[in-house]
Coordinates of C-alpha atoms in Angstrom, one line a residue:
M1 CA -4.7 3.6 39.8
K2 CA -8.1 2.1 40.7
I3 CA -10.7 0.1 38.9
R4 CA -14.1 0.5 40.5
G5 CA -12.5 0.7 44.0
F6 CA -9.9 -2.0 43.4
K7 CA -6.3 -1.3 43.1
L8 CA -4.6 -2.6 39.9
E9 CA -2.0 -4.4 42.1
K10 CA -4.8 -6.4 43.8
V11 CA -6.2 -7.4 40.4
K12 CA -2.8 -8.7 39.3
K13 CA -2.5 -10.7 42.6
L14 CA -6.0 -12.2 42.0
S15 CA -4.9 -13.3 38.5
K16 CA -2.3 -15.7 40.1
Y17 CA -5.3 -17.7 41.6
R18 CA -7.2 -17.6 38.3
D19 CA -7.6 -21.4 37.9
L20 CA -8.6 -21.9 41.5
I21 CA -11.2 -19.1 41.3
L22 CA -12.7 -20.7 38.1
I23 CA -12.8 -24.2 39.8
V24 CA -14.6 -22.7 42.8
L25 CA -17.1 -21.0 40.5
D26 CA -17.7 -24.2 38.6
C27 CA -18.3 -26.1 41.8
F28 CA -20.8 -23.6 42.9
C29 CA -22.6 -23.8 39.5
I30 CA -22.7 -27.6 39.7
V31 CA -24.0 -27.8 43.3
F32 CA -26.6 -25.1 42.8
A33 CA -27.7 -26.7 39.5
Y34 CA -28.4 -30.1 41.1
Y35 CA -30.1 -28.5 44.1
L36 CA -32.3 -26.3 41.8
G37 CA -33.0 -29.2 39.4
T38 CA -34.2 -31.4 42.3
A39 CA -36.4 -28.5 43.5
L40 CA -37.9 -28.0 40.1
L41 CA -38.6 -31.8 39.6
T42 CA -40.0 -32.3 43.1
D43 CA -41.9 -29.0 43.2
S44 CA -40.7 -28.3 46.8
I45 CA -37.4 -27.9 48.5
L46 CA -38.9 -28.3 51.9
S47 CA -40.2 -31.9 51.1
F48 CA -36.6 -33.3 51.3
S49 CA -36.0 -35.5 54.4
E50 CA -32.7 -35.1 56.3
Y51 CA -31.6 -38.6 55.1
Y52 CA -32.4 -37.8 51.5
S53 CA -30.5 -34.5 51.6
S54 CA -27.3 -36.0 52.9
R55 CA -27.6 -38.7 50.2
L56 CA -28.1 -36.1 47.6
M57 CA -25.1 -34.1 48.6
T58 CA -22.9 -37.2 48.5
S59 CA -24.1 -37.7 44.9
I60 CA -23.5 -34.1 44.0
I61 CA -19.9 -34.2 45.3
C62 CA -19.3 -37.2 43.0
Y63 CA -20.9 -35.4 40.1
T64 CA -18.8 -32.3 40.7
I65 CA -15.6 -34.5 40.7
I66 CA -16.7 -36.0 37.3
Y67 CA -17.4 -32.6 35.8
E68 CA -14.0 -31.2 36.9
I69 CA -12.2 -34.2 35.5
I70 CA -13.8 -33.7 32.1
F71 CA -13.2 -30.0 32.3
H72 CA -9.5 -30.7 33.0
I73 CA -9.3 -33.2 30.1
T74 CA -10.9 -30.7 27.6
K75 CA -8.6 -27.9 29.0
R76 CA -11.7 -25.7 29.5
H77 CA -9.9 -23.5 32.0
K78 CA -7.0 -22.7 29.5
N79 CA -9.2 -20.3 27.4
I80 CA -8.3 -16.6 27.9
I81 CA -11.7 -15.2 29.0
R82 CA -11.4 -11.8 27.4
Y83 CA -10.9 -13.4 23.9
E84 CA -13.8 -15.9 24.2
E85 CA -16.6 -15.7 21.7
G86 CA -19.7 -17.6 20.6
R87 CA -18.1 -20.8 19.5
D88 CA -16.3 -21.1 22.9
Y89 CA -19.6 -20.8 24.7
I90 CA -21.2 -23.4 22.5
F91 CA -18.3 -25.7 23.3
Y92 CA -18.9 -25.2 27.0
I93 CA -22.6 -26.1 26.6
V94 CA -21.8 -29.2 24.6
I95 CA -19.2 -30.3 27.3
C96 CA -21.7 -29.8 30.1
L97 CA -24.4 -31.8 28.3
L98 CA -22.0 -34.6 27.4
T99 CA -20.8 -34.8 31.0
A100 CA -24.4 -35.0 32.2
G101 CA -24.8 -37.9 29.8
V102 CA -21.7 -39.6 31.1
I103 CA -23.0 -39.3 34.7
A104 CA -26.4 -40.7 33.6
I105 CA -24.6 -43.7 32.0
I106 CA -22.4 -44.3 35.1
K107 CA -25.5 -44.1 37.4
G108 CA -27.4 -46.4 35.1
I109 CA -24.8 -49.1 35.4
F110 CA -26.0 -49.5 39.0
H111 CA -29.6 -48.3 38.8
I112 CA -31.4 -46.4 36.0
N113 CA -34.8 -44.7 35.8
V114 CA -36.4 -41.9 33.9
A115 CA -36.1 -39.5 36.9
T116 CA -32.3 -40.0 36.9
I117 CA -32.0 -39.1 33.2
R118 CA -34.3 -36.1 33.6
M119 CA -32.3 -34.9 36.6
N120 CA -28.9 -35.0 34.9
I121 CA -30.1 -33.4 31.7
L122 CA -31.8 -30.6 33.5
A123 CA -28.7 -30.1 35.8
G124 CA -26.4 -30.1 32.7
L125 CA -28.5 -27.4 31.1
I126 CA -28.5 -25.2 34.2
I127 CA -24.7 -25.7 34.7
S128 CA -24.0 -24.8 31.0
V129 CA -26.1 -21.6 31.3
M130 CA -24.6 -20.5 34.6
M131 CA -21.0 -21.2 33.3
V132 CA -21.5 -19.3 30.1
A133 CA -23.2 -16.5 32.0
Y134 CA -20.4 -15.9 34.6
R135 CA -17.7 -16.1 31.9
I136 CA -19.6 -13.5 29.8
V137 CA -19.8 -11.2 32.9
M138 CA -16.1 -11.7 33.6
R139 CA -15.3 -11.0 29.9
Y140 CA -17.3 -7.8 30.1
I141 CA -15.6 -6.7 33.3
L142 CA -12.1 -7.4 31.8
I143 CA -12.7 -5.6 28.6
N144 CA -14.8 -2.6 29.7
D145 CA -13.6 -2.0 33.3
I146 CA -9.9 -3.0 33.2
V147 CA -9.3 -1.7 29.7
N148 CA -11.2 1.5 30.2
R149 CA -10.4 2.4 33.8
G150 CA -6.9 1.2 34.7
I151 CA -4.8 -1.0 32.5
I152 CA -4.8 1.5 29.6
T153 CA -2.3 4.2 30.2
K154 CA -3.2 6.4 27.2
S155 CA -5.7 9.1 27.9
S156 CA -8.8 9.6 25.7
E157 CA -7.3 12.9 24.5
N158 CA -4.4 11.0 22.9
K159 CA -6.7 8.5 21.2
K160 CA -7.4 8.8 17.5
R161 CA -11.0 9.7 16.9
L162 CA -12.5 7.1 14.5
L163 CA -15.6 7.1 12.3
L164 CA -16.8 3.9 10.6
I165 CA -18.5 3.8 7.3
G166 CA -20.9 0.9 7.0
A167 CA -22.9 -1.0 9.7
G168 CA -22.5 -4.5 8.5
D169 CA -20.6 -7.6 9.6
A170 CA -17.3 -6.0 8.8
A171 CA -18.1 -3.1 11.2
H172 CA -19.1 -5.6 13.9
E173 CA -15.8 -7.5 13.5
M174 CA -13.8 -4.2 13.5
I175 CA -15.5 -2.9 16.6
K176 CA -14.8 -6.2 18.4
T177 CA -11.2 -6.1 17.4
I178 CA -10.7 -2.5 18.5
N179 CA -12.5 -3.0 21.8
T180 CA -10.4 -6.1 22.5
N181 CA -6.9 -5.1 21.3
F182 CA -6.8 -1.4 20.4
K183 CA -9.0 0.3 22.9
E184 CA -6.0 2.4 24.0
D185 CA -5.5 3.7 20.4
Y186 CA -8.9 4.5 19.0
E187 CA -12.1 6.1 20.2
I188 CA -15.0 5.2 17.9
I189 CA -17.2 8.2 17.4
G190 CA -20.0 6.4 15.6
I191 CA -21.1 4.6 12.4
I192 CA -22.3 6.1 9.1
D193 CA -24.8 4.0 7.1
D194 CA -27.1 4.9 4.2
N195 CA -30.0 2.7 5.5
L196 CA -32.2 5.3 7.2
K197 CA -34.1 2.5 9.1
R198 CA -30.9 1.8 11.0
L199 CA -30.4 5.4 12.3
N200 CA -29.8 5.5 16.1
F201 CA -29.5 1.7 16.2
T202 CA -26.2 0.3 17.6
V203 CA -23.6 -2.2 16.3
S204 CA -21.7 -3.8 19.2
G205 CA -22.5 -0.8 21.3
V206 CA -21.6 1.8 18.7
R207 CA -24.4 4.1 17.5
I208 CA -25.3 4.7 13.9
I209 CA -25.3 8.5 13.7
G210 CA -26.1 9.4 10.1
N211 CA -25.7 8.6 6.4
R212 CA -23.2 9.7 3.8
N213 CA -24.7 13.2 3.7
D214 CA -23.7 13.6 7.4
I215 CA -20.0 12.7 7.0
L216 CA -18.7 16.2 6.7
R217 CA -20.7 17.5 9.6
V218 CA -19.8 14.6 11.9
C219 CA -16.1 14.8 11.1
K220 CA -16.1 18.6 11.8
E221 CA -18.1 18.4 15.0
N222 CA -16.2 15.5 16.4
K223 CA -12.7 16.3 15.0
V224 CA -12.4 12.9 13.4
D225 CA -8.8 11.8 12.8
L226 CA -9.5 8.5 11.0
I227 CA -12.3 7.1 8.7
F228 CA -12.4 3.4 8.2
F229 CA -14.5 2.4 5.2
S230 CA -15.8 -1.0 6.3
I231 CA -18.1 -2.0 3.5
A232 CA -16.7 -5.0 1.6
R233 CA -19.6 -5.5 -0.8
I234 CA -20.4 -2.2 -2.6
D235 CA -20.5 -1.2 -6.2
N236 CA -17.7 1.0 -7.4
K237 CA -19.9 4.0 -8.2
N238 CA -21.2 4.3 -4.7
K239 CA -17.8 3.6 -3.2
K240 CA -16.3 6.4 -5.3
Q241 CA -19.1 8.8 -4.2
I242 CA -18.6 8.1 -0.5
L243 CA -14.8 8.2 -0.7
N244 CA -15.0 11.6 -2.5
I245 CA -17.0 12.9 0.4
C246 CA -14.4 11.5 2.9
Q247 CA -11.7 13.2 0.9
Q248 CA -13.2 16.6 1.7
T249 CA -12.6 16.0 5.4
Q250 CA -9.3 16.4 7.2
A251 CA -9.4 12.7 8.3
K252 CA -7.1 10.0 7.0
V253 CA -9.1 7.4 5.2
R254 CA -8.5 3.6 5.1
V255 CA -10.6 1.1 3.2
L256 CA -11.6 -2.5 3.4
P257 CA -10.6 -4.3 0.2
G258 CA -12.7 -6.9 -1.6
I259 CA -14.0 -10.1 -0.1
R260 CA -11.3 -12.3 -1.6
E261 CA -8.6 -10.2 0.1
I262 CA -10.4 -10.4 3.4
I263 CA -10.7 -14.1 3.2
K264 CA -7.0 -14.4 2.3
N265 CA -6.0 -12.2 5.3
K266 CA -8.7 -13.6 7.6
D267 CA -8.3 -10.7 10.0
I268 CA -10.6 -7.8 8.9
F269 CA -8.7 -5.2 10.8
S270 CA -5.3 -6.0 9.3
S271 CA -7.0 -6.1 5.8
L272 CA -7.5 -2.3 6.0
R273 CA -5.4 -0.4 3.5
D274 CA -4.9 3.1 2.3
V275 CA -7.2 4.5 -0.3
Q276 CA -5.8 3.9 -3.8
I277 CA -6.5 5.8 -6.9
E278 CA -8.5 2.8 -8.3
D279 CA -11.0 3.3 -5.5
I280 CA -11.9 6.8 -6.5
L281 CA -12.1 6.2 -10.3
G282 CA -15.3 4.3 -9.7
R283 CA -14.9 1.7 -12.4
E284 CA -17.1 -1.4 -12.2
L285 CA -15.5 -4.9 -11.8
V286 CA -15.1 -6.8 -15.0
K287 CA -17.3 -9.9 -15.5
L288 CA -15.6 -12.6 -17.7
D289 CA -16.6 -15.8 -19.4
N290 CA -13.9 -17.8 -17.7
S291 CA -14.9 -21.1 -19.4
N292 CA -14.2 -19.7 -22.9
I293 CA -10.9 -18.3 -21.8
A294 CA -9.9 -21.5 -20.1
S295 CA -10.8 -23.6 -23.2
L296 CA -8.2 -21.7 -25.2
I297 CA -5.4 -21.6 -22.6
K298 CA -5.7 -24.8 -20.5
G299 CA -3.3 -27.5 -21.7
H300 CA -1.7 -25.3 -24.3
T301 CA 1.7 -23.5 -24.6
I302 CA 1.2 -19.8 -24.4
L303 CA 3.9 -17.2 -25.4
V304 CA 3.9 -13.6 -24.2
T305 CA 6.4 -11.1 -25.8
G306 CA 7.4 -8.2 -23.5
G307 CA 6.4 -10.5 -20.6
G308 CA 8.5 -8.6 -18.1
G309 CA 6.6 -5.3 -18.6
S310 CA 3.6 -4.0 -16.7
I311 CA 1.0 -5.3 -19.2
G312 CA 3.0 -8.4 -20.2
S313 CA 3.6 -9.5 -16.6
E314 CA 0.0 -9.1 -15.7
L315 CA -0.9 -11.2 -18.8
C316 CA 1.4 -13.9 -17.5
R317 CA -0.2 -13.8 -14.0
Q318 CA -3.7 -14.2 -15.3
I319 CA -2.8 -16.7 -17.9
M320 CA -1.3 -19.0 -15.2
G321 CA -4.6 -18.9 -13.5
Y322 CA -6.1 -20.8 -16.4
H323 CA -3.5 -23.7 -16.2
P324 CA -1.6 -23.6 -19.5
E325 CA 0.6 -26.6 -20.4
K326 CA 3.5 -24.1 -20.5
L327 CA 4.0 -20.4 -20.3
V328 CA 6.9 -18.9 -22.3
I329 CA 7.8 -15.4 -21.2
L330 CA 9.9 -13.5 -23.8
D331 CA 11.7 -10.3 -23.0
I332 CA 14.9 -8.5 -23.7
Y333 CA 15.2 -6.9 -20.3
E334 CA 16.6 -9.6 -17.9
N335 CA 15.7 -8.0 -14.6
N336 CA 12.0 -7.7 -15.1
L337 CA 12.0 -11.1 -16.8
Y338 CA 13.7 -12.7 -13.8
D339 CA 11.2 -11.0 -11.4
I340 CA 8.1 -12.3 -13.1
E341 CA 9.6 -15.8 -13.6
M342 CA 10.4 -16.1 -9.8
E343 CA 7.0 -14.8 -8.9
L344 CA 5.1 -17.2 -11.1
K345 CA 7.2 -20.2 -10.0
A346 CA 6.5 -19.4 -6.4
N347 CA 2.8 -18.9 -6.9
Y348 CA 2.4 -21.8 -9.3
P349 CA 4.9 -24.5 -8.2
E350 CA 3.2 -27.1 -10.3
G351 CA 3.1 -24.9 -13.4
K352 CA 5.7 -24.8 -16.2
V353 CA 7.2 -21.4 -16.8
E354 CA 10.0 -20.7 -19.2
A355 CA 11.8 -17.4 -19.3
V356 CA 13.5 -16.5 -22.6
I357 CA 15.8 -13.6 -23.3
A358 CA 15.2 -12.4 -26.8
S359 CA 14.4 -9.3 -28.8
V360 CA 11.4 -9.1 -31.2
R361 CA 13.8 -7.2 -33.5
D362 CA 15.7 -10.5 -34.1
E363 CA 13.6 -12.6 -36.4
K364 CA 16.1 -15.5 -36.4
R365 CA 16.1 -15.7 -32.6
L366 CA 12.3 -15.6 -32.7
E367 CA 12.2 -18.6 -35.1
E368 CA 14.5 -20.5 -32.7
V369 CA 12.1 -19.9 -29.8
F370 CA 9.0 -20.7 -31.7
A371 CA 10.6 -23.9 -33.1
K372 CA 11.5 -25.1 -29.6
Y373 CA 8.2 -24.3 -27.8
E374 CA 5.6 -24.4 -30.6
P375 CA 3.2 -21.9 -28.9
Y376 CA -0.5 -22.2 -29.5
L377 CA -1.4 -18.6 -28.6
V378 CA 0.8 -15.5 -28.7
F379 CA 0.2 -12.2 -26.9
H380 CA 2.4 -9.5 -28.4
A381 CA 3.0 -6.9 -25.7
A382 CA 6.6 -5.9 -26.5
A383 CA 6.8 -2.3 -27.5
H384 CA 8.3 1.1 -26.8
K385 CA 5.4 3.2 -25.4
H386 CA 6.8 6.4 -23.9
V387 CA 5.7 9.2 -26.1
P388 CA 8.3 11.9 -25.4
L389 CA 11.2 9.4 -25.5
M390 CA 10.1 8.1 -28.9
E391 CA 9.8 11.6 -30.3
N392 CA 13.5 12.0 -29.6
S393 CA 14.4 8.5 -30.9
P394 CA 11.9 7.8 -33.7
I395 CA 14.1 5.2 -35.4
E396 CA 14.1 3.1 -32.3
A397 CA 10.3 3.2 -32.2
I398 CA 10.2 2.0 -35.8
K399 CA 12.7 -0.7 -35.2
N400 CA 11.0 -2.1 -32.1
N401 CA 7.3 -1.4 -32.7
V402 CA 6.9 -1.8 -36.5
F403 CA 9.6 -4.3 -37.5
G404 CA 9.4 -6.1 -34.2
T405 CA 5.7 -6.6 -34.7
Y406 CA 6.3 -7.6 -38.3
H407 CA 8.7 -10.3 -37.2
V408 CA 6.3 -11.6 -34.6
I409 CA 3.4 -12.0 -37.0
E410 CA 5.6 -13.6 -39.7
V411 CA 6.9 -16.2 -37.2
C412 CA 3.4 -16.9 -36.0
D413 CA 2.3 -17.6 -39.5
K414 CA 5.4 -19.8 -40.2
F415 CA 4.8 -21.9 -37.1
K416 CA 1.0 -22.0 -37.5
V417 CA 0.1 -20.3 -34.2
K418 CA -3.7 -20.5 -33.5
K419 CA -4.1 -16.9 -32.5
C420 CA -1.8 -13.8 -32.3
I421 CA -3.1 -10.9 -30.2
L422 CA -1.5 -7.5 -30.5
I423 CA -1.6 -5.1 -27.5
S424 CA -2.4 -1.7 -29.0
T425 CA -3.1 1.7 -27.6
D426 CA -5.6 4.6 -27.9
K427 CA -2.6 6.7 -29.1
A428 CA -2.9 4.8 -32.4
V429 CA -6.2 6.7 -33.1
N430 CA -5.5 9.9 -35.1
P431 CA -1.8 9.7 -33.8
T432 CA 0.0 12.9 -33.1
N433 CA 3.3 11.3 -32.3
I434 CA 5.7 8.7 -33.6
M435 CA 4.8 6.1 -30.9
G436 CA 1.1 6.3 -31.8
A437 CA 1.8 6.2 -35.5
T438 CA 4.0 3.0 -35.2
K439 CA 1.2 1.3 -33.2
R440 CA -1.3 2.3 -35.8
M441 CA 0.9 0.7 -38.4
C442 CA 1.0 -2.4 -36.3
E443 CA -2.8 -2.6 -36.3
M444 CA -2.7 -2.3 -40.1
M445 CA -0.2 -5.1 -40.3
V446 CA -2.3 -7.4 -38.1
Q447 CA -5.4 -6.9 -40.3
A448 CA -3.5 -7.3 -43.5
K449 CA -1.7 -10.5 -42.4
N450 CA -4.9 -12.0 -41.3
K451 CA -6.2 -12.1 -44.9
V452 CA -3.3 -14.3 -46.1
S453 CA -2.6 -16.5 -43.0
Q454 CA -4.2 -19.5 -41.2
T455 CA -3.3 -17.8 -38.0
E456 CA -6.0 -15.6 -36.5
Y457 CA -4.6 -12.1 -35.9
A458 CA -6.4 -9.4 -33.8
A459 CA -5.5 -6.3 -31.9
V460 CA -6.9 -5.0 -28.6
R461 CA -6.8 -1.2 -28.1
F462 CA -7.1 0.5 -24.7
G463 CA -5.9 3.7 -22.9
N464 CA -3.6 4.3 -20.0
V465 CA -3.4 1.7 -17.2
L466 CA -2.9 2.7 -13.6
G467 CA 0.5 1.9 -12.2
S468 CA 2.1 0.8 -15.5
N469 CA 5.6 1.6 -16.4
G470 CA 5.6 5.2 -17.6
S471 CA 2.2 5.9 -16.2
V472 CA 1.5 9.3 -14.6
V473 CA 0.4 7.8 -11.3
P474 CA 3.7 6.3 -10.2
L475 CA 5.4 9.5 -11.2
F476 CA 3.0 11.6 -9.0
K477 CA 3.5 9.2 -6.1
K478 CA 7.3 9.7 -6.3
Q479 CA 6.8 13.5 -6.5
I480 CA 4.6 13.4 -3.4
E481 CA 7.2 11.4 -1.5
K482 CA 9.8 14.1 -2.3
G483 CA 7.4 16.8 -1.1
G484 CA 6.4 18.0 -4.6
P485 CA 5.8 19.7 -6.8
L486 CA 3.5 17.5 -9.0
T487 CA 4.0 18.4 -12.7
V488 CA 1.0 18.5 -15.0
T489 CA 1.6 19.4 -18.7
H490 CA -1.8 21.2 -19.1
K491 CA -4.7 22.0 -16.7
E492 CA -7.3 20.6 -19.2
I493 CA -5.4 17.5 -20.3
T494 CA -7.5 14.3 -20.0
R495 CA -6.8 10.6 -20.3
F496 CA -8.7 7.4 -20.1
F497 CA -7.7 5.0 -17.3
M498 CA -8.3 1.5 -16.2
T499 CA -6.4 -0.9 -13.9
I500 CA -3.8 -3.2 -15.3
S501 CA -5.8 -6.3 -14.1
E502 CA -9.0 -5.0 -15.8
A503 CA -7.2 -4.3 -19.1
V504 CA -5.6 -7.7 -19.2
A505 CA -8.8 -9.5 -18.2
L506 CA -10.5 -7.8 -21.1
V507 CA -7.7 -8.7 -23.5
L508 CA -8.1 -12.4 -22.6
Q509 CA -11.9 -12.1 -23.1
A510 CA -11.4 -10.3 -26.4
M511 CA -9.1 -13.1 -27.5
T512 CA -12.0 -15.6 -27.2
Y513 CA -14.1 -13.4 -29.6
A514 CA -11.3 -13.1 -32.2
K515 CA -12.0 -14.8 -35.5
G516 CA -9.3 -12.8 -37.3
G517 CA -8.7 -9.3 -38.4
E518 CA -10.5 -7.5 -35.6
I519 CA -9.4 -4.4 -33.7
F520 CA -11.1 -4.8 -30.3
V521 CA -11.7 -1.5 -28.5
L522 CA -12.1 -1.6 -24.7
D523 CA -14.6 0.6 -23.0
M524 CA -12.4 2.9 -20.9
G525 CA -15.3 4.7 -19.2
E526 CA -15.2 8.5 -18.7
P527 CA -12.0 10.5 -19.3
V528 CA -10.2 11.7 -16.2
K529 CA -8.5 15.2 -15.9
I530 CA -4.9 14.7 -15.0
Y531 CA -5.0 17.8 -12.8
D532 CA -7.9 16.3 -10.8
L533 CA -6.0 13.1 -10.6
A534 CA -3.0 15.0 -9.1
E535 CA -5.3 16.7 -6.5
S536 CA -6.8 13.3 -5.5
L537 CA -3.4 11.7 -5.0
I538 CA -2.3 14.5 -2.8
K539 CA -5.5 14.3 -0.7
L540 CA -5.0 10.5 -0.4
A541 CA -1.7 11.2 1.1
G542 CA -3.4 13.3 3.8
L543 CA -2.2 16.6 2.4
V544 CA -3.8 19.7 0.9
P545 CA -3.2 20.4 -2.8
N546 CA -1.4 23.7 -3.5
K547 CA -0.8 24.2 0.2
D548 CA 1.2 21.3 1.4
I549 CA 2.2 20.2 -2.1
K550 CA 2.1 22.4 -5.2
I551 CA 0.9 21.4 -8.7
E552 CA 2.9 23.0 -11.5
I553 CA 1.7 23.4 -15.1
T554 CA 4.7 22.6 -17.3
G555 CA 3.2 22.8 -20.9
L556 CA 2.4 20.1 -23.4
R557 CA 5.3 17.9 -24.5
P558 CA 6.2 17.1 -28.1
G559 CA 3.6 15.0 -29.7
E560 CA 1.2 15.2 -26.7
K561 CA -2.6 15.5 -27.1
L562 CA -4.9 17.3 -24.7
Y563 CA -7.1 14.3 -24.9
E564 CA -7.0 10.7 -26.3
E565 CA -9.5 9.1 -28.7
I566 CA -10.5 5.5 -28.7
L567 CA -12.0 5.3 -32.2
M568 CA -10.9 6.9 -35.5
N569 CA -13.4 9.1 -37.2
E570 CA -13.8 6.8 -40.2
E571 CA -14.3 3.7 -38.1
G572 CA -17.6 2.2 -37.1
L573 CA -18.2 0.4 -33.8
E574 CA -19.9 -2.9 -33.3
K575 CA -20.9 -4.5 -30.0
T576 CA -19.8 -7.9 -28.8
S577 CA -21.5 -10.0 -26.2
H578 CA -19.4 -8.2 -23.5
D579 CA -20.6 -4.7 -22.7
K580 CA -17.0 -3.4 -22.3
I581 CA -15.6 -4.8 -25.6
H582 CA -16.4 -3.4 -29.0
V583 CA -15.0 -4.1 -32.5
A584 CA -13.8 -1.4 -34.9
E585 CA -14.6 -1.6 -38.6
P586 CA -11.7 -3.3 -40.4
M587 CA -9.3 -1.3 -42.7
N588 CA -8.9 -2.0 -46.3
V589 CA -5.2 -2.8 -46.4
T590 CA -3.2 -5.7 -48.0
M591 CA 0.1 -7.3 -47.2
K592 CA 1.4 -5.8 -50.5
D593 CA 0.6 -2.3 -49.2
I594 CA 2.3 -3.2 -45.9
E595 CA 5.4 -4.5 -47.6
N596 CA 5.7 -1.3 -49.7
K597 CA 5.4 0.8 -46.5
L598 CA 8.0 -1.3 -44.8
A599 CA 10.4 -0.8 -47.7
K600 CA 10.1 3.0 -47.2
L601 CA 10.9 2.6 -43.5
M602 CA 13.8 0.3 -44.3
Q603 CA 15.4 3.1 -46.3
L604 CA 15.3 5.3 -43.2
L605 CA 16.9 2.7 -41.1
E606 CA 19.8 2.2 -43.6
K607 CA 20.8 5.9 -43.5
E608 CA 23.8 6.8 -41.4
E609 CA 22.2 10.0 -39.9
V610 CA 18.6 10.2 -38.8
D611 CA 16.6 13.2 -40.1
L612 CA 13.7 13.6 -37.6
T613 CA 11.6 15.7 -40.1
E614 CA 12.1 13.1 -42.8
T615 CA 11.2 10.3 -40.4
K616 CA 8.0 12.0 -39.4
N617 CA 7.0 12.9 -43.0
T618 CA 7.5 9.3 -44.0
M619 CA 5.3 8.0 -41.2
K620 CA 2.7 10.5 -42.3
E621 CA 2.7 9.0 -45.8
I622 CA 2.4 5.5 -44.4
V623 CA -0.3 6.4 -41.7
P624 CA -2.7 8.9 -43.4
T625 CA -4.3 9.8 -40.0
F626 CA -1.0 10.9 -38.5
C627 CA -1.3 14.7 -37.8
E628 CA 0.3 17.4 -35.8
P629 CA -0.9 17.7 -32.1
E630 CA -1.7 21.4 -32.5
M631 CA -4.5 20.5 -35.0
V632 CA -6.2 18.2 -32.5
N633 CA -5.6 20.4 -29.5
Q634 CA -6.9 23.5 -31.1
K635 CA -10.0 21.7 -32.2
K636 CA -10.6 20.5 -28.7
E637 CA -10.0 23.9 -27.1
G638 CA -12.2 25.5 -29.8

């Protein structure tokens, strides 16, 4: 194997004498710099007398020794040349100028004049330029010649053909990392950038070959294996559009996350991750008034029911970021509770986190907990949420959702909690199932209790959250891992989606607006077809829908709608100061009405055998908007 006429074995032998070679090169730079400096200052090399030349050379030898001593002290020769960058070169320049200053001071002890200072400063500048120049040349040879021509054993045919999206700083860093460490693995085809003025310009030697409209053509013509989305600062709408184009190629797509994650990981290349479903939904980042949220949380005891669940645990994470005096996490399921407790204690070692095993069904136990911790704010996230399961076990939904919520709001009133926020769902709007009907009744209870209590009660209603327990996305991912099929209940079924972190952030923001009795409605954006979602997840896995993995239509489940609504027909909608949070018009319901409804439900609970029809009919009496799913679905299809 040869590198421009040299055998690789000879290069390895030369590397043994690396330090000696660098010292020789340094000495040459120093001698030449003083010779050139003298020539420039005297305007003529030929004017030197023989006596003066020998005297000059004696001085230059002394200067060289001083330079090498300082280089040795600063360990300049210990840098690995192929990894050097701008700051290393600046360091070399500073060292050379400082050394020139040291020589001038030493010389000045014996004899000083302006000519001596000028000579040493000029020589120091020339030395620094020459040293940086030869090291840059050596670095270029090592990276481009050795890597490309001999040391790398992998042929270009075995390299993955890579296309970069974005011609900014991140692309520059990525190209540098690939050329330095991964040249044997990747062949960079080019860069895609939407700035037409940059077309045919280069970034670190890689040409910009088109904009987003050229992605499909470039990938096809160059048989691109990988696409690295290297734009850290981009709005979600444009990110979604570009990623959707990338999905139409046969290439595997990896994306750069947000700036915070890059800063955390420091290394841009290792920050790359697979495309996630959140990337292609195109939702904008939530802007919060953090000062208002902090003013209600900081220094206070906050309690979260259902704190081990997907929504509850994210509530706990975000609450801890506002430095509460104490966070009390209440849950009946010990495994999830333990996990979030350990996570928060690890991430917030100075914070106070208390994990409490308790059920919202047990009012006496709740009173013990509230008496001990005296919470200032309560977030009620504990609930049974799985629609088909609750259709089969309606009494459990009533016990946990309705009576559990009743116990929580009663205990909040008794212990004078400042605010109690109920986590509701879009399934509470015109409910077609037991779960939705129970959550609708919870909203009714919150508004009724607010009229007779000093505690401020409010509910926050939103749709499906990506990745939550029972969400369709984790189910699809598991089905993909098993090789399919993905099961969709109906080809036209749609749902609203937002990320867990976005939903919880808006819950905290809505909490600051709550004066009591509101049902806050979160803007869920555009509805998403579940079938399209399934196709996207298959493509994200690098597979072809209905070829590599099938999508099966299984039929609507009991109580399932084709689509979800956010507002009831009879409700108005008012804006808040946050563009993603609205307020529904309050219901005209009293605690006396609620207590009468609860009495009817209690009669069901006391029966030895559960009659599903009777349970559903009773819930329809209590929640007038509760209807059969066929009515809503037929209306939608019609």
